[in-house]
Coordinates of N, CA and C in Angstrom, one line a residue:
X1 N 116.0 82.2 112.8 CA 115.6 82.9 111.6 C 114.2 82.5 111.3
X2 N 113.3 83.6 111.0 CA 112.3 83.2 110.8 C 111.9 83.7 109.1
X3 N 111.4 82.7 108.5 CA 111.2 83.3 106.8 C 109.7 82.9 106.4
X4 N 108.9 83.8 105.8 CA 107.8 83.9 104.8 C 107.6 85.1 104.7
X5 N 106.3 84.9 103.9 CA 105.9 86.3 103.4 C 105.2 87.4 105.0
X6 N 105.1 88.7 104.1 CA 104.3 89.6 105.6 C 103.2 89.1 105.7
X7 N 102.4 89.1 107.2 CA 101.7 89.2 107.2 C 101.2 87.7 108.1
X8 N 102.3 86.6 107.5 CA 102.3 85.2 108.0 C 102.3 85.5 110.0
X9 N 102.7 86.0 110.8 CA 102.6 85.7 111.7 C 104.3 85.3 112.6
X10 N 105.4 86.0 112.1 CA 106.6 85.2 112.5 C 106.6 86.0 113.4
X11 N 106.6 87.0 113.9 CA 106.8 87.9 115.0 C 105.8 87.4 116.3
X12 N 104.6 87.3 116.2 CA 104.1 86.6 116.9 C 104.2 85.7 117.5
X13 N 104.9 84.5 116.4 CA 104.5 83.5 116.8 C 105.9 83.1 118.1
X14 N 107.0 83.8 117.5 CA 108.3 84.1 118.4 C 107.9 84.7 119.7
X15 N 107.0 85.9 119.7 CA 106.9 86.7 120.9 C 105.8 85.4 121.7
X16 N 105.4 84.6 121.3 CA 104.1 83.6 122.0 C 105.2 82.4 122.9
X17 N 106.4 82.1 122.1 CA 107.3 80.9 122.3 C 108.1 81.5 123.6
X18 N 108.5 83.0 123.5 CA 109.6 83.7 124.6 C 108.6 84.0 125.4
X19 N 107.5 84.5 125.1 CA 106.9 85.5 126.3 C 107.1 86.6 126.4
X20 N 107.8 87.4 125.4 CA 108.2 88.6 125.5 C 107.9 89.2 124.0
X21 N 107.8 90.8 123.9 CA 107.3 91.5 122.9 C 108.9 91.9 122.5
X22 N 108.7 91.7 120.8 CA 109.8 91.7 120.2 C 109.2 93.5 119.7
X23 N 110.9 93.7 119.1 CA 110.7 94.9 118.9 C 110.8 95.4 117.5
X24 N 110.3 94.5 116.1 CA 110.9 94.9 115.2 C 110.0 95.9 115.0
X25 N 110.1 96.7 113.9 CA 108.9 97.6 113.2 C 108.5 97.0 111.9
X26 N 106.8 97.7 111.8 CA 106.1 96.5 111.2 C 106.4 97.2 109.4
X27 N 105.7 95.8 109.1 CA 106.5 95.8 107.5 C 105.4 96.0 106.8
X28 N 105.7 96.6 106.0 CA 104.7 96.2 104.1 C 105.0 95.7 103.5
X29 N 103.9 95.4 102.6 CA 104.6 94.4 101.5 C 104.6 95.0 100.4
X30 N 105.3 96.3 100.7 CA 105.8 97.4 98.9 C 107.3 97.2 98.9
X31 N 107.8 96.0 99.9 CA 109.3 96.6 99.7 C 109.9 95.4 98.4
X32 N 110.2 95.9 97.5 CA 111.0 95.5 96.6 C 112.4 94.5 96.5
X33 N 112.9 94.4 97.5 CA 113.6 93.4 97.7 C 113.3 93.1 99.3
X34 N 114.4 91.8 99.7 CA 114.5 91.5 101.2 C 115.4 92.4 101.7
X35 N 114.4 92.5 102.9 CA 115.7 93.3 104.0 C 115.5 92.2 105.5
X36 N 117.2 91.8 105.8 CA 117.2 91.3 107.1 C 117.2 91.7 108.8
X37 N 116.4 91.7 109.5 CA 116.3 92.2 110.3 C 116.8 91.3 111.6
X38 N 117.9 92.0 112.3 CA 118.3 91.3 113.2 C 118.8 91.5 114.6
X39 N 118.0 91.4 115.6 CA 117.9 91.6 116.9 C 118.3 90.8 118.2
X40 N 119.0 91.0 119.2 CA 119.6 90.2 120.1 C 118.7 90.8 121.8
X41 N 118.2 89.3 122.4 CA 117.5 89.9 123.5 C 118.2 88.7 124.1
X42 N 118.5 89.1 125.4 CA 118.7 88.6 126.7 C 117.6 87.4 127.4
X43 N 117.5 86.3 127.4 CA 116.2 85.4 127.8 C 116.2 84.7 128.6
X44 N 115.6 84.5 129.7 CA 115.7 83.6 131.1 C 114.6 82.5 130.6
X45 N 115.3 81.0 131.0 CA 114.8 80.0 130.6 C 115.2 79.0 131.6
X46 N 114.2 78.8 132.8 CA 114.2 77.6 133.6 C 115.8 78.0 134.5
X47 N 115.7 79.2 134.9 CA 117.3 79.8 135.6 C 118.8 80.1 134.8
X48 N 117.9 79.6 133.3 CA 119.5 79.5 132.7 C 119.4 80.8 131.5
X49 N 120.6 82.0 131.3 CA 120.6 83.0 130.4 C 120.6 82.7 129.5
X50 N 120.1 83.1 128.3 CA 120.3 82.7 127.1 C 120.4 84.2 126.4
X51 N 121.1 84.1 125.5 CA 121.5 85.2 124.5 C 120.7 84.9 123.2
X52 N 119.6 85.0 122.5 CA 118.7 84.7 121.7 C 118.7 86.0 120.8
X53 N 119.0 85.6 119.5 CA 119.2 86.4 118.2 C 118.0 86.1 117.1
X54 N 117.3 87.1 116.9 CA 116.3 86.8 116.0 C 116.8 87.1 114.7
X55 N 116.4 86.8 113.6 CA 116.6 87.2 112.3 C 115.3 87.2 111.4
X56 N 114.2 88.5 111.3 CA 113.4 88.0 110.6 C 113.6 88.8 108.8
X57 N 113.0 88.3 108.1 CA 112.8 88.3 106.9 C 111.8 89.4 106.1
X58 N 111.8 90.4 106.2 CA 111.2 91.6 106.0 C 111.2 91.3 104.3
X59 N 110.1 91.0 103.7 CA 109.6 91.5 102.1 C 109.7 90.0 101.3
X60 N 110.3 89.6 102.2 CA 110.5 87.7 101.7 C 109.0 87.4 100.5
X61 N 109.2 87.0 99.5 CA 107.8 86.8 99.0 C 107.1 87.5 98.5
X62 N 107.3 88.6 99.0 CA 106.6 89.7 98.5 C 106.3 90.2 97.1
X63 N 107.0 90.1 96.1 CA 107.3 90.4 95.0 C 106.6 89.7 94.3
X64 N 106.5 90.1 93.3 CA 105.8 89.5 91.9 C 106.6 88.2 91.2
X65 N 108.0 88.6 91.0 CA 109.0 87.3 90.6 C 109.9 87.1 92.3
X66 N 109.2 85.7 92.5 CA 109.8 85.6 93.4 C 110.7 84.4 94.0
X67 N 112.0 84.7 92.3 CA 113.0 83.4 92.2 C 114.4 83.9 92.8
X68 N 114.4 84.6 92.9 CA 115.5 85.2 93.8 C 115.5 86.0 94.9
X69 N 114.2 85.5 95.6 CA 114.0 86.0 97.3 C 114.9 85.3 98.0
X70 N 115.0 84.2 97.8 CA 115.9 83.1 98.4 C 117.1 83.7 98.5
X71 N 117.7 84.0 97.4 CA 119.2 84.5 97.5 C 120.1 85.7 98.4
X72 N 118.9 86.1 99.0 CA 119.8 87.6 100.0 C 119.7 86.3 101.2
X73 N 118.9 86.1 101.4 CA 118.6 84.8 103.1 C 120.2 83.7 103.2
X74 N 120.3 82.9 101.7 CA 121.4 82.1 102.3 C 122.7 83.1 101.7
X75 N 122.9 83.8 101.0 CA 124.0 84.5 100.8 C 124.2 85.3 102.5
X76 N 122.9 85.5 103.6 CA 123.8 85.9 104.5 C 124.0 84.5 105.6
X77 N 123.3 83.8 105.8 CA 123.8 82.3 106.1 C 125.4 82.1 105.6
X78 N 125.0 82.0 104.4 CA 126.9 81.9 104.1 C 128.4 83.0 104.9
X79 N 127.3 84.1 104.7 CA 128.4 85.1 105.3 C 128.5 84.7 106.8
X80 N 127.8 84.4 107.7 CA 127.7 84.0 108.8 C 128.3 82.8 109.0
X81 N 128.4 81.8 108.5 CA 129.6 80.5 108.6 C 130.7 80.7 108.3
X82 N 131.1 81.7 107.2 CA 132.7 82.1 106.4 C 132.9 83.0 108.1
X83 N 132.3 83.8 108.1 CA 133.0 84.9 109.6 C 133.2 83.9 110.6
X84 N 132.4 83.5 111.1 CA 133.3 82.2 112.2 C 134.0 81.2 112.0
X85 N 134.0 80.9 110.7 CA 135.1 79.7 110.5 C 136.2 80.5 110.7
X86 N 136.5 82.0 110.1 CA 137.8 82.8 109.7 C 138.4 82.7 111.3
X87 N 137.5 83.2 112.2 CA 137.7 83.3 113.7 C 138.5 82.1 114.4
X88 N 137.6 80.6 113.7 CA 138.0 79.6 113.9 C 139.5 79.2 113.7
X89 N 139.6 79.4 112.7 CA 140.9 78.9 111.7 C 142.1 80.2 112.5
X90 N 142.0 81.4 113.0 CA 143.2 81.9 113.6 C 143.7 81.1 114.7
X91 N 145.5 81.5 114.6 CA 146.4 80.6 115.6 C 145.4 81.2 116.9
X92 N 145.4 82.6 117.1 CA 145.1 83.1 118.4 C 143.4 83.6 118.5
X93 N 142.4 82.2 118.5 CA 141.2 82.4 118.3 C 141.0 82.4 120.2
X94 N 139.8 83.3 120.3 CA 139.3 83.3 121.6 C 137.9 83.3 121.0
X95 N 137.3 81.9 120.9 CA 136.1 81.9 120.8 C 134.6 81.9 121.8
X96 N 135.4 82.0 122.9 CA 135.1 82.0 124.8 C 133.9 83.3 124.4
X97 N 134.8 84.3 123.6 CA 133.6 85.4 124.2 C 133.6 85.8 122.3
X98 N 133.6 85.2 121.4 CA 132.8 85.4 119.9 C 131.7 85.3 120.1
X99 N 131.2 86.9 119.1 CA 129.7 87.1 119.1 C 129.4 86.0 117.6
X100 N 128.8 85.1 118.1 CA 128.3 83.9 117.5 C 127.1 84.6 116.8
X101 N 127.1 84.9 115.6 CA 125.8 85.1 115.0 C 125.5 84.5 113.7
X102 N 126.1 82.9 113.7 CA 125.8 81.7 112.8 C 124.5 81.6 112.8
X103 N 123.1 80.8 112.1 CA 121.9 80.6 112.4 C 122.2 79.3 112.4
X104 N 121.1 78.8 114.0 CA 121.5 77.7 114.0 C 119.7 77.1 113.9
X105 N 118.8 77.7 114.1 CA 117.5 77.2 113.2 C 116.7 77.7 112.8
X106 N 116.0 77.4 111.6 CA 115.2 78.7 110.4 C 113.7 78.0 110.4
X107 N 112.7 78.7 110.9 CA 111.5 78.1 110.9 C 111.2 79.2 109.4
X108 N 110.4 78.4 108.5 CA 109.7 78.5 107.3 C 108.4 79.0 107.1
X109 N 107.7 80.1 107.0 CA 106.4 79.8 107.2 C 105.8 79.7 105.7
X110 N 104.9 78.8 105.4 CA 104.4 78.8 104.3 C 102.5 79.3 104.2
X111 N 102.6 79.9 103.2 CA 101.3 80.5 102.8 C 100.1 79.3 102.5
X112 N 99.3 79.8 103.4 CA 98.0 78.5 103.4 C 97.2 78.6 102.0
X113 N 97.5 79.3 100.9 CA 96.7 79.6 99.6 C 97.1 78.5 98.9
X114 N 98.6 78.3 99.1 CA 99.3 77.5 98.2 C 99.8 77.4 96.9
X115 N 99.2 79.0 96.4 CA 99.4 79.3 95.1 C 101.3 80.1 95.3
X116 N 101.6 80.0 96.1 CA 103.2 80.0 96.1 C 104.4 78.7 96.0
X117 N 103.8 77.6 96.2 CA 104.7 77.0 96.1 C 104.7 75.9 94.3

């Protein structure tokens, strides 16, 4: 998952780490609330596949009051640990082939002005 405001550079800096062009579409910063954007690409790494899920953070910050940006990001974090636990917790779980779409790391970007934090 990647989070800050537009404009920071998350898409980039992901497509620099993979080597590959990511495909979201680009954002403004008129949107009014957060919207989560979330994409699954196929990634070869030193012979080994990897299944790599992005999640980026479209409007994050954006806003004028911005004390409840936070709240759409871990409300879906939460929903993503409650769905696999549920998976977990059945007698007859086959977690062999669950599409795992827990976040398992959230890089942060922060604004170099610093009048946000």
């Amino acid at each position: 998952m990647c989070v800050g405001e537009t404009g920071m550079g998350k898409t980039t800096l992901i497509e620099s780490l993979f080597n590959m062009k990511l495909d979201f579409p680009p954002c403004n910063n008129e949107l009014k609330t957060v919207n989560l954007l979330s994409k699954s690409y196929d990634v070869v790494e030193g012979g080994i596949r990897l299944k790599l899920t992005i999640v980026e953070t479209a409007g994050f910050g954006d806003q004028l009051d911005k004390d409840k940006s936070a709240e759409v990001i871990v409300e879906y974090i939460n929903e993503q640990f409650e769905k696999y636990l549920k998976e977990e917790l059945k007698i007859k779980r086959c977690l062999d082939y669950y599409d795992d779409t827990r976040i398992h790391a959230c890089l942060y970007f922060i604004s170099p002005t610093g009048h946000g934090l």
